[in-house]
CSV table of C-alpha atoms in Angstrom, one decimal:
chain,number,residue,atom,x,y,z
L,1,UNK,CA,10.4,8.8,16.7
L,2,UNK,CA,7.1,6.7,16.4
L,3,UNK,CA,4.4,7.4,14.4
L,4,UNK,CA,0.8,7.8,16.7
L,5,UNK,CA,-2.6,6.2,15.6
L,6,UNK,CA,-6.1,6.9,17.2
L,7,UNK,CA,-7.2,4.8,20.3
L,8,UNK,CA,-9.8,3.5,19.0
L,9,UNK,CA,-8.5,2.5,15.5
L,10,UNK,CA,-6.3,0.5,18.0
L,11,UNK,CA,-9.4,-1.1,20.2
L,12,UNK,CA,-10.8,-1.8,16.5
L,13,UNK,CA,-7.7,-3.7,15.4
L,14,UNK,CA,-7.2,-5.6,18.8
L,15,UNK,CA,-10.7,-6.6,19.0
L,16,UNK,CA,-10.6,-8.1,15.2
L,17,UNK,CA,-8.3,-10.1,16.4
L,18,UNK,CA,-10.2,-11.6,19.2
L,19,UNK,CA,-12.7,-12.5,16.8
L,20,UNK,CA,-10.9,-13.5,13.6
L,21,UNK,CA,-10.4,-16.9,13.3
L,22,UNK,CA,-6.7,-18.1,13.2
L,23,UNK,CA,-3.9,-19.5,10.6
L,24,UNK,CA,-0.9,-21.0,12.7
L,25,UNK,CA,2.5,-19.6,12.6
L,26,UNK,CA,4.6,-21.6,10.6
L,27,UNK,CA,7.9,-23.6,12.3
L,28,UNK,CA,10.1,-21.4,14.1
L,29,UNK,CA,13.3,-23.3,13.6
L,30,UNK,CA,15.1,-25.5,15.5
L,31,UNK,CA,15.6,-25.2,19.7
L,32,UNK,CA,17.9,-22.4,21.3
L,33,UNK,CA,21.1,-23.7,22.1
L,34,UNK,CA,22.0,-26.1,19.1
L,35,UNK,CA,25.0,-25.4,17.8
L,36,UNK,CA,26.8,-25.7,14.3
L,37,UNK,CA,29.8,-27.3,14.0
L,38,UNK,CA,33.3,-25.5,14.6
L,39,UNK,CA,33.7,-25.3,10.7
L,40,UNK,CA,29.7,-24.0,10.3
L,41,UNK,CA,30.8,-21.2,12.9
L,42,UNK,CA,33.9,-20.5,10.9
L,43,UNK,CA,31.8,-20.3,8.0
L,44,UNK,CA,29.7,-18.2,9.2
L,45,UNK,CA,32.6,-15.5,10.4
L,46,UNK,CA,34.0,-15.9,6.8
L,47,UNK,CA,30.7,-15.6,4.7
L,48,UNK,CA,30.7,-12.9,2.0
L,49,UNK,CA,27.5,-11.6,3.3
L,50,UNK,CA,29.2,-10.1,6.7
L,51,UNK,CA,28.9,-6.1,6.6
L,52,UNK,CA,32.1,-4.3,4.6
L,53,UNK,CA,35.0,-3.5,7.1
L,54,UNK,CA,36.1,-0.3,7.0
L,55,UNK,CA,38.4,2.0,9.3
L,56,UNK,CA,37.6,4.6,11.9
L,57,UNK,CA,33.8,4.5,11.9
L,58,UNK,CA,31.3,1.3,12.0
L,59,UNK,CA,30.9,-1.1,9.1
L,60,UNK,CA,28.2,-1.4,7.1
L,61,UNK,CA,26.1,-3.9,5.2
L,62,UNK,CA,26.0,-3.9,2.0
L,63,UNK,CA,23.8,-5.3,-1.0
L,64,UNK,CA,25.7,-7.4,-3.6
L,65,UNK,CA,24.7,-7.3,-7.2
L,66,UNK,CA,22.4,-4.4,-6.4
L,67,UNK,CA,21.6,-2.0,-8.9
L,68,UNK,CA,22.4,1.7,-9.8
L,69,UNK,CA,20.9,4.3,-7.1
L,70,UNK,CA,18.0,5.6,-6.9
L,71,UNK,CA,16.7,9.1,-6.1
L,72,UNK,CA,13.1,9.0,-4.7
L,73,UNK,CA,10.9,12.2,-4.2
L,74,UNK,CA,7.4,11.6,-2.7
L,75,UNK,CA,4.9,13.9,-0.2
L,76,UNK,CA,1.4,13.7,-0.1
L,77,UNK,CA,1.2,12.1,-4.0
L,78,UNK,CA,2.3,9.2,-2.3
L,79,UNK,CA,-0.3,9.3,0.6
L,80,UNK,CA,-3.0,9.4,-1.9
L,81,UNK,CA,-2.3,6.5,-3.6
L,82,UNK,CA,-2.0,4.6,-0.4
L,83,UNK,CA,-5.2,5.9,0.8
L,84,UNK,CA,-7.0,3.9,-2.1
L,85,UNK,CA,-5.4,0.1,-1.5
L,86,UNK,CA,-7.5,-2.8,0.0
L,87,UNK,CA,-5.8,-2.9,3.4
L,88,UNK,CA,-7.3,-6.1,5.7
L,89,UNK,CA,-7.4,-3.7,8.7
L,90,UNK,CA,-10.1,-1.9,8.1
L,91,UNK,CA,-12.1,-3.6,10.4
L,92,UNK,CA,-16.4,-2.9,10.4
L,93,UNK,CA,-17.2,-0.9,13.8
L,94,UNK,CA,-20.1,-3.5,14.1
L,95,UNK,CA,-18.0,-6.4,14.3
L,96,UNK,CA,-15.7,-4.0,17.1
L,97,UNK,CA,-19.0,-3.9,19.2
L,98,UNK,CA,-19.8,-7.3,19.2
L,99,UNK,CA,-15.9,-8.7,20.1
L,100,UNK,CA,-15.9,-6.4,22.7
L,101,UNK,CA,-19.2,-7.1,24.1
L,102,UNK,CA,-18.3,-11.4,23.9
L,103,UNK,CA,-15.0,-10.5,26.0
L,104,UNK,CA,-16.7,-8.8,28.6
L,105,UNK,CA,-19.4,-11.4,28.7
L,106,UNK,CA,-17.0,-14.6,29.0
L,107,UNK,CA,-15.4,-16.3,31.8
L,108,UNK,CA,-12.1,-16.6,32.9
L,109,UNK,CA,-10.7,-19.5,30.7
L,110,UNK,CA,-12.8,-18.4,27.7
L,111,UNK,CA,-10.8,-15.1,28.1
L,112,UNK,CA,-7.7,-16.9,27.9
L,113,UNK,CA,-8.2,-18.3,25.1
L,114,UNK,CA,-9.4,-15.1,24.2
L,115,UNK,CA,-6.1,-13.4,24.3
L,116,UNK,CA,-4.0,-16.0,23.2
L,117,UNK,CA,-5.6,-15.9,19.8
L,118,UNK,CA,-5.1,-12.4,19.7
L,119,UNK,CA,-1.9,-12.7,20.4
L,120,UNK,CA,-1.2,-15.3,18.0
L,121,UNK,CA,-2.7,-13.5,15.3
L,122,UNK,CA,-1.2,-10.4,15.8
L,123,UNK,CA,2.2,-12.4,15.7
L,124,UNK,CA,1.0,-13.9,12.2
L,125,UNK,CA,0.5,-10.2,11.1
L,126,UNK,CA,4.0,-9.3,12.3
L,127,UNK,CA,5.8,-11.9,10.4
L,128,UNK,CA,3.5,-11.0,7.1
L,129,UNK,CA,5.1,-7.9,6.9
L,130,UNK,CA,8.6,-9.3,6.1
L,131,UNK,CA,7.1,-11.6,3.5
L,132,UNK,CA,5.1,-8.4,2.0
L,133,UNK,CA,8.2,-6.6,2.0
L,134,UNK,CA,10.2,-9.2,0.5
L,135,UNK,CA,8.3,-10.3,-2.2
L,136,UNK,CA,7.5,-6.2,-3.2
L,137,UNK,CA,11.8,-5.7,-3.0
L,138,UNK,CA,12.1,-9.2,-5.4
L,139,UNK,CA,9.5,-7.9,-8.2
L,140,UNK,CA,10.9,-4.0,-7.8
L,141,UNK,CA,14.3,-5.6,-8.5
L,142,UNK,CA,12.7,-7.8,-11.5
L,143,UNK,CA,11.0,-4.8,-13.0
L,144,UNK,CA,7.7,-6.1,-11.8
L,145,UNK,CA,6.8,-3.7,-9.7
L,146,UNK,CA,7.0,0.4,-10.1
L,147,UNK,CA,9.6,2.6,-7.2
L,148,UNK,CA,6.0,4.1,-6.3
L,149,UNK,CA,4.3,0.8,-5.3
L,150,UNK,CA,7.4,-0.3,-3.2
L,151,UNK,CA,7.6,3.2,-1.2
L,152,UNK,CA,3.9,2.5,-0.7
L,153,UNK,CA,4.4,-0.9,0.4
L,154,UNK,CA,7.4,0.2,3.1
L,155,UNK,CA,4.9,3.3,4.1
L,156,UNK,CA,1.9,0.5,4.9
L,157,UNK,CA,4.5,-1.9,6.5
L,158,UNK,CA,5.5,1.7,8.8
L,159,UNK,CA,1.3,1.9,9.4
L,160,UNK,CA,0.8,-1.3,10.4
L,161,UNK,CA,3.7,-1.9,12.8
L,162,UNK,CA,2.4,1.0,14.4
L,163,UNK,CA,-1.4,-0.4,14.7
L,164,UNK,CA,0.0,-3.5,15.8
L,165,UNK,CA,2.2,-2.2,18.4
L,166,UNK,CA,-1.0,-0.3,19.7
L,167,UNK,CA,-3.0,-3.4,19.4
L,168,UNK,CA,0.1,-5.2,21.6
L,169,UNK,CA,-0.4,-2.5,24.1
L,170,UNK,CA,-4.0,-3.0,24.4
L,171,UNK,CA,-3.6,-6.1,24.3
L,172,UNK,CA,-0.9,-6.7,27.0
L,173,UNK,CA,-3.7,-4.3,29.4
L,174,UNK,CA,-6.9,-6.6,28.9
L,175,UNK,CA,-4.8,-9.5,29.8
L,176,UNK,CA,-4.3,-8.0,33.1
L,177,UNK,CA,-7.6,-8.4,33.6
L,178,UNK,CA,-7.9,-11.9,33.6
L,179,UNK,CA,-7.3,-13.6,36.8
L,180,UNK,CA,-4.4,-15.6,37.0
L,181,UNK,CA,-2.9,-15.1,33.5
L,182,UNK,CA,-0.7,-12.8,32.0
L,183,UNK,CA,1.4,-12.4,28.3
L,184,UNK,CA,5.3,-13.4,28.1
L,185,UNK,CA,7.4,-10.4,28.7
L,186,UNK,CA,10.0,-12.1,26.2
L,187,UNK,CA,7.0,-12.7,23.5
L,188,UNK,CA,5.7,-9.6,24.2
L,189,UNK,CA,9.3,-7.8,23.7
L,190,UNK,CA,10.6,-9.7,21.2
L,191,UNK,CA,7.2,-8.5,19.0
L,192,UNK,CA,7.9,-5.4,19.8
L,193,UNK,CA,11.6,-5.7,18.9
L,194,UNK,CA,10.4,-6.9,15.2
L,195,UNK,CA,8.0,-4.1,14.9
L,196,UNK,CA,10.7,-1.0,15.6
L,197,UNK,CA,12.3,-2.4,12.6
L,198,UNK,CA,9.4,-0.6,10.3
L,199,UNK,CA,9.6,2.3,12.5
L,200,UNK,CA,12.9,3.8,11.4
L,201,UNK,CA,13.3,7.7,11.5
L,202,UNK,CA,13.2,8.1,7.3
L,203,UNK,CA,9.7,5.7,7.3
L,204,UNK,CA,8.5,8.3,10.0
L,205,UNK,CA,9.4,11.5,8.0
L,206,UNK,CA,8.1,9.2,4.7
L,207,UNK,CA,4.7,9.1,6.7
L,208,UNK,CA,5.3,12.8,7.8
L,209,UNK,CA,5.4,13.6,4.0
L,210,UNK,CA,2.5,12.1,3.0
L,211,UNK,CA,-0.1,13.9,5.2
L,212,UNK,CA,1.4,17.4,4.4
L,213,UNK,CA,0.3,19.0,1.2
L,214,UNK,CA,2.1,22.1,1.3
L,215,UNK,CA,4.6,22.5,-1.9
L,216,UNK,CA,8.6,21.8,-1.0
L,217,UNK,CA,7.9,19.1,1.9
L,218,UNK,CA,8.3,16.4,-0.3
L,219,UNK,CA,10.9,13.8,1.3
L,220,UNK,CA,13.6,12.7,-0.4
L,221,UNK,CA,15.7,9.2,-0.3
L,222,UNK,CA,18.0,7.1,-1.7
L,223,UNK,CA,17.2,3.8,-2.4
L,224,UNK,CA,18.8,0.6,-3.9
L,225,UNK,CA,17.1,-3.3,-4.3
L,226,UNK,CA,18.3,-6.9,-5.1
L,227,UNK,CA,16.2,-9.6,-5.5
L,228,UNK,CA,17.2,-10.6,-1.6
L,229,UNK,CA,17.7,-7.3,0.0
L,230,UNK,CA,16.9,-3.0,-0.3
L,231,UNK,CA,18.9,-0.4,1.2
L,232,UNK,CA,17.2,3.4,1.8
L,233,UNK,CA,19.3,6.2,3.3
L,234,UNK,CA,19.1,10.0,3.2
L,235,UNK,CA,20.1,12.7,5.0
L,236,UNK,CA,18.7,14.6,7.3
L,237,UNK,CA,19.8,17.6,10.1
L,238,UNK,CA,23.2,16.8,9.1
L,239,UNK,CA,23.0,12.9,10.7
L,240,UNK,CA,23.0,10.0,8.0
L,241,UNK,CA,20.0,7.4,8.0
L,242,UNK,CA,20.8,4.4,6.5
L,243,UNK,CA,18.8,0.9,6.7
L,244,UNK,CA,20.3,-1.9,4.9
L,245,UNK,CA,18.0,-5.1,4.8
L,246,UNK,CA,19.6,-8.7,3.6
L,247,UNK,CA,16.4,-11.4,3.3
L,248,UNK,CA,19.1,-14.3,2.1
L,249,UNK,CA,20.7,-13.7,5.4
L,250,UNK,CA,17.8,-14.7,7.3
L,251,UNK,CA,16.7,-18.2,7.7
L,252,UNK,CA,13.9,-19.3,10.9
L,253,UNK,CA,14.3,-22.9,9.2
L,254,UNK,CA,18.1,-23.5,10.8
L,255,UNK,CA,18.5,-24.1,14.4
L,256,UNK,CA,20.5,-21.8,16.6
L,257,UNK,CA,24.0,-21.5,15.3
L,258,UNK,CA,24.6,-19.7,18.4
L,259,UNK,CA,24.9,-21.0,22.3
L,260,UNK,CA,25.0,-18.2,25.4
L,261,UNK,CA,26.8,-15.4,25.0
L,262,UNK,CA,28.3,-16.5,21.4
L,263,UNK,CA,26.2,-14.0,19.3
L,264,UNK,CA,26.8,-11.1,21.5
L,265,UNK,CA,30.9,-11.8,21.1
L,266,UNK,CA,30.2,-13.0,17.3
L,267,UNK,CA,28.2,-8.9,16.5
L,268,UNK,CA,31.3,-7.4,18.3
L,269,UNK,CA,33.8,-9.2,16.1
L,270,UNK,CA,31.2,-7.7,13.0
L,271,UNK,CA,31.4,-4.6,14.1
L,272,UNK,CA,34.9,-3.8,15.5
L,273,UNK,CA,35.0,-0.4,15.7
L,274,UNK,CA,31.4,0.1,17.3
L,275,UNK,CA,32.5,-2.2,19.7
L,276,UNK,CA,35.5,-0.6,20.6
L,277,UNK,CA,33.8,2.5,21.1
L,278,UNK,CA,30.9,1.4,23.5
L,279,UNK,CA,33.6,-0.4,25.6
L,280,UNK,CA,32.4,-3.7,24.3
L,281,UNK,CA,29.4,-3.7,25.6
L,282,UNK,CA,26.2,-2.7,23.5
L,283,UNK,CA,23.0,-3.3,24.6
L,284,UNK,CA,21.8,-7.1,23.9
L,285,UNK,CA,18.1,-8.5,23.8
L,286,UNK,CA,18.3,-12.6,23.0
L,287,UNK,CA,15.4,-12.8,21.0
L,288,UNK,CA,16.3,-16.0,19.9
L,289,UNK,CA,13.8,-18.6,21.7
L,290,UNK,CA,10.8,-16.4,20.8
L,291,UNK,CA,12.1,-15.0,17.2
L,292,UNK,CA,14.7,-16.5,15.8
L,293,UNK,CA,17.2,-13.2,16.6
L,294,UNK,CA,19.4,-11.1,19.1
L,295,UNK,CA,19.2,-7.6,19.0
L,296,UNK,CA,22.2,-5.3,19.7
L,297,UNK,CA,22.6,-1.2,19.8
L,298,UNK,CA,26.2,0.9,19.7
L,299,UNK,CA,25.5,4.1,20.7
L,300,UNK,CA,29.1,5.5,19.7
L,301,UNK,CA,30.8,8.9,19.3
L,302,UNK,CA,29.6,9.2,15.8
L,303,UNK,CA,25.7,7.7,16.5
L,304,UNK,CA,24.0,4.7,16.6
L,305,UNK,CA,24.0,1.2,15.2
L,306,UNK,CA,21.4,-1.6,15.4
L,307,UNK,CA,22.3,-5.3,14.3
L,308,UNK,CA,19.6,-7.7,13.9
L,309,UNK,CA,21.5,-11.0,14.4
L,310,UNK,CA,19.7,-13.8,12.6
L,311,UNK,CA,20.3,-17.0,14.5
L,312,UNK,CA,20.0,-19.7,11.7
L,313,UNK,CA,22.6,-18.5,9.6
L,314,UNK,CA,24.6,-16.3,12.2
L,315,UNK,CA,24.6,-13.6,9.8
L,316,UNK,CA,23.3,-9.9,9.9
L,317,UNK,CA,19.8,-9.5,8.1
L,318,UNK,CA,18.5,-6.1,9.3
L,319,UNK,CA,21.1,-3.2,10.1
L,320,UNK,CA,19.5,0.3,10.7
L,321,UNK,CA,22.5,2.9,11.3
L,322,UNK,CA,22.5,6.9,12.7
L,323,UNK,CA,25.6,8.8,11.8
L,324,UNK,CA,26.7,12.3,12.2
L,325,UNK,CA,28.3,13.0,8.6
L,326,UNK,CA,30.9,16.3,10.8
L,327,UNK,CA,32.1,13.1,12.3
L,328,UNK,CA,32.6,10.5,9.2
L,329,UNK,CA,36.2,9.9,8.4
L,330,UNK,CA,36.9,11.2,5.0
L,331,UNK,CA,38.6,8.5,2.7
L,332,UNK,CA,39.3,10.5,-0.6
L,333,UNK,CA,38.7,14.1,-1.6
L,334,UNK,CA,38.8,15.3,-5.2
L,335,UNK,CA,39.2,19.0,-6.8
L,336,UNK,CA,38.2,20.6,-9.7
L,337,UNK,CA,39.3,24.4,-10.5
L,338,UNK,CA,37.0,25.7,-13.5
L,339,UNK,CA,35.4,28.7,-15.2
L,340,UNK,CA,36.3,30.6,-12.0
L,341,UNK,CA,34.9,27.6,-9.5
L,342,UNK,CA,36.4,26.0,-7.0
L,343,UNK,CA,35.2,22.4,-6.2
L,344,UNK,CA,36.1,20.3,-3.5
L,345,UNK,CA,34.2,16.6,-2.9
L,346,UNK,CA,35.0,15.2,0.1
L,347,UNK,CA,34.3,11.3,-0.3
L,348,UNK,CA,33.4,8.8,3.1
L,349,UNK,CA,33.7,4.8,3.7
L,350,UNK,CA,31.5,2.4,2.1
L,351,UNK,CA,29.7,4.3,-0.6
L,352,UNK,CA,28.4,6.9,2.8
L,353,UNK,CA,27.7,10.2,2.1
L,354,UNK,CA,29.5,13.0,0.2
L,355,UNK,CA,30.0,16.7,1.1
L,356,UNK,CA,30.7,19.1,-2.0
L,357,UNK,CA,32.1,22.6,-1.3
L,358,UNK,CA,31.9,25.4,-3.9
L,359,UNK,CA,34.3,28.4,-3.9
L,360,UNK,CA,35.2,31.0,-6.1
L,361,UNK,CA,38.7,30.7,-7.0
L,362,UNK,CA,40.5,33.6,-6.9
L,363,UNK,CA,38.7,34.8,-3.4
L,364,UNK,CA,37.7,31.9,-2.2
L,365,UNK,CA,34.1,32.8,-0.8
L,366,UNK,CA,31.9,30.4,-0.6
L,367,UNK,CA,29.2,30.3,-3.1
L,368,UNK,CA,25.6,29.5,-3.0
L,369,UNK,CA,24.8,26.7,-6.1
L,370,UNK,CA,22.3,24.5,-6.7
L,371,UNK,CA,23.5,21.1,-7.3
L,372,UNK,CA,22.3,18.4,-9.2
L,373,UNK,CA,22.9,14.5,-10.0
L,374,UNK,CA,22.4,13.5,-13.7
L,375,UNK,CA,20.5,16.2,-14.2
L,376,UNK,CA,18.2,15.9,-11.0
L,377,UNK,CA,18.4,19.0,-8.2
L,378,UNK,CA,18.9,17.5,-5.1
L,379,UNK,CA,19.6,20.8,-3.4
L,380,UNK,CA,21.9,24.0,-2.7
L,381,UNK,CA,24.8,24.4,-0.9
L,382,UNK,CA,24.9,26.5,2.0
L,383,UNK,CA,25.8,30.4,1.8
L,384,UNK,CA,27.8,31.0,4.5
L,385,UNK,CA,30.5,27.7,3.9
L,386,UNK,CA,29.3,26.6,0.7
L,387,UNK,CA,29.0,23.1,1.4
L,388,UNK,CA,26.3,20.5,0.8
L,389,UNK,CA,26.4,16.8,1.8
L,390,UNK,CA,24.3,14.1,-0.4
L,391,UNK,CA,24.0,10.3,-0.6
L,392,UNK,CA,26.1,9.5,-3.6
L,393,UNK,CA,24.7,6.9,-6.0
L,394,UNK,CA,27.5,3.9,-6.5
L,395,UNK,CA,28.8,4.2,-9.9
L,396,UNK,CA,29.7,7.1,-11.9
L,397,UNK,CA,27.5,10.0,-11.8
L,398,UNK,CA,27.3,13.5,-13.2
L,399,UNK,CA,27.6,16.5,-10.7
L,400,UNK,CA,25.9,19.6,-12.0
L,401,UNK,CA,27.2,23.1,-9.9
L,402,UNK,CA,25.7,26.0,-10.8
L,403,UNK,CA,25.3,29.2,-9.5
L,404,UNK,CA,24.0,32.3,-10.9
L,405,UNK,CA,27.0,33.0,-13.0
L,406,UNK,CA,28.5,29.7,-13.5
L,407,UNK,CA,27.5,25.9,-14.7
L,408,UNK,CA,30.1,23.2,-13.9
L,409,UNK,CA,29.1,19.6,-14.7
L,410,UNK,CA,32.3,17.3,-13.2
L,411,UNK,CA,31.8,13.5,-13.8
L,412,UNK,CA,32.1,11.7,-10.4
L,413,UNK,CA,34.5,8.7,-10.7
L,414,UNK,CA,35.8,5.7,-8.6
L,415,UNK,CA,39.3,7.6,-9.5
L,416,UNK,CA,38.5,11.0,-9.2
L,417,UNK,CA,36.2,13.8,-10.8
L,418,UNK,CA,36.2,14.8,-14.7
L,419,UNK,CA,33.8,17.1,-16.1
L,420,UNK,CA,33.5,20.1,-18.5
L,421,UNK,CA,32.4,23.9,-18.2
L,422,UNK,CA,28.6,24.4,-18.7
């Protein structure tokens, strides 16, 4: 789901760009259709940064050298704080007038022109947004810069994709106006491609958050950063969100490592299991002339997975995945019996997400308890099963259970669970 902005914020945007003057886009690389060597492709297939393999469900990419989990909480706290930044698209209504009026007023080339300045500049925006992200994931990673300033940076990147794919609408209609001329479909998609990167379901419900100001609807998230790459996922109507983003793994510098169909076999050979289960054949978009990527979806049995395919290094830089946790193959489940408490953790691949069950022992009714990570509630488990599933953080952690009778505070290990009565 996409978040909506007002028309004419969007005619105010698009018509700033007509008038604004314009910095060129920086090299895009070399030509589609150079190719690496046979011993650069094979290092590409063996790098270290290809996503984890793991069995019976799609593999992920991961972050290495990241650092410990962390559980963010923000609603319309966050909003606030947002509201007050200098943001460049605040355009005057004045100078909205006058762009509009000089458009209607000139000729045919003039208009051409025109639009492909708009154009241009709105594809400088786009490709400011990675940098803006980057550089706020590098100094969160550093210590530099606060958890809240990076959710506020992702919730402006969210905005401003969706302004700009407004502005790419509106843009794409006045140029039908103009006799003769008309945008590339590939430009125009392969913008539009780039954009739905910052629209992601947990940005949406982040955005949601932030313009609701009744207690409880704050939205939670898990999120991890390295100097070259961030990770956010969460939970949510029992499906697993999870966006992985690897900045080393994209380069626009290195020609095409990639020549016709080679990327589309290259993501299936990534992704084994996803391929497998769409027949081997996800959806492809070869945005490689226009961006520097290919773009491929798996809708599978347990959800969905996007790969963005970066075509210098050949290597996955963007992965945004969907996953229904009933469905998630369980790779290790752990029990603890205690103070007349029955736990049960159920464990899934690649640091996914964990479902803990609470019983009592002798019965074996489920029990309503509120749980709790290092000493943070992240929520209760259900009354009538007694389950609950979480994104675990990645190294040992301490699980608080408690219901209204009974504390329980098991420590979570890579070997199994040790803990003490509370």
């Amino acid at each position: 789901m996409k978040g909506a902005i007002p028309a004419v914020l969007a005619a105010v945007l698009l018509s700033s760009l007509f008038a604004m003057p314009l910095v060129a886009a920086g090299p895009s690389g070399g030509a589609h259709g150079e190719v690496g060597t046979t011993d650069q492709m094979s290092a590409v297939q063996q790098a270290p940064s290809d996503p984890v393999s793991v069995e019976n469900t799609t593999n992920r990419l991961t972050l290495p050298n990241a650092g410990e989990t962390e559980r963010v909480e923000h609603g319309s706290d966050l909003g606030l704080g947002l509201a007050s930044t200098d943001d460049a698209l605040r355009i005057d209504h004045e100078l909205y007038v006058l762009s509009d009026g000089a458009f209607a007023e000139a000729n045919t080339t003039e208009r051409r022109e025109m639009a492909e300045r708009a154009h241009e500049r709105i594809q400088d925006r786009i490709d400011e947004l990675e940098e803006r992200e980057h550089e706020a994931v590098r100094s969160h990673a550093n210590g530099e810069r606060s958890t809240v300033e990076l959710t506020q940076t992702l919730l402006r990147s969210y905005n401003e994709a969706n302004e700009l794919e407004a502005a790419l609408d509106e843009l794409e209609n006045r140029a039908r106006r103009i006799s003769g001329y008309s945008l590339s479909r590939n430009e125009l998609r392969a913008d539009r491609a780039v954009l739905e990167a910052y629209q992601t379901q947990p940005r949406t419900n982040l955005a949601i958050a932030t313009q609701n100001t009744q207690p409880g609807t704050e939205y939670e998230f898990a999120l991890r950063t390295t100097e070259n790459g961030y990770s956010i996922a969460t939970i949510e109507d029992q499906t697993y969100l999870v966006e992985t983003i690897r900045f080393d793994n994209r380069d626009t510098t290195q020609p095409d490592q990639f020549r016709e169909f080679e990327s589309f076999y290259h993501s299936n050979e990534l992704y084994p299991w996803a391929s497998e289960a769409t027949g081997d054949s996800p959806t492809f978009h070869d945005h490689s002339s226009e961006r520097h990527f290919y773009w491929l979806e798996y809708v599978h049995d347990q959800g969905n997975l996007e790969v963005y395919l970066d075509a210098g290094t050949g290597n996955v830089y963007r992965e945004i995945q969907e996953l229904s946790v009933d469905e998630l193959p369980i790779t290790a489940e752990d029990q603890w019996s205690e103070a007349g408490l029955e736990l049960t953790l159920n464990e899934t691949p690649a640091d996914g997400p964990a479902e803990i069950t609470v019983r009592e022992s002798s019965s074996g009714d489920p029990q309503r308890a509120t749980i709790s990570i290092d000493g943070v509630e992240i929520g209760e488990t259900d009354a009538e099963d007694g389950t609950l599933w979480y994104v675990p953080p990645t190294d040992d952690y301490e699980l608080g259970v408690e219901t209204s009778t009974r504390a329980i505070s098991p420590t979570v290990e890579n070997d199994g669970v040790e803990g003490e009565e509370g």
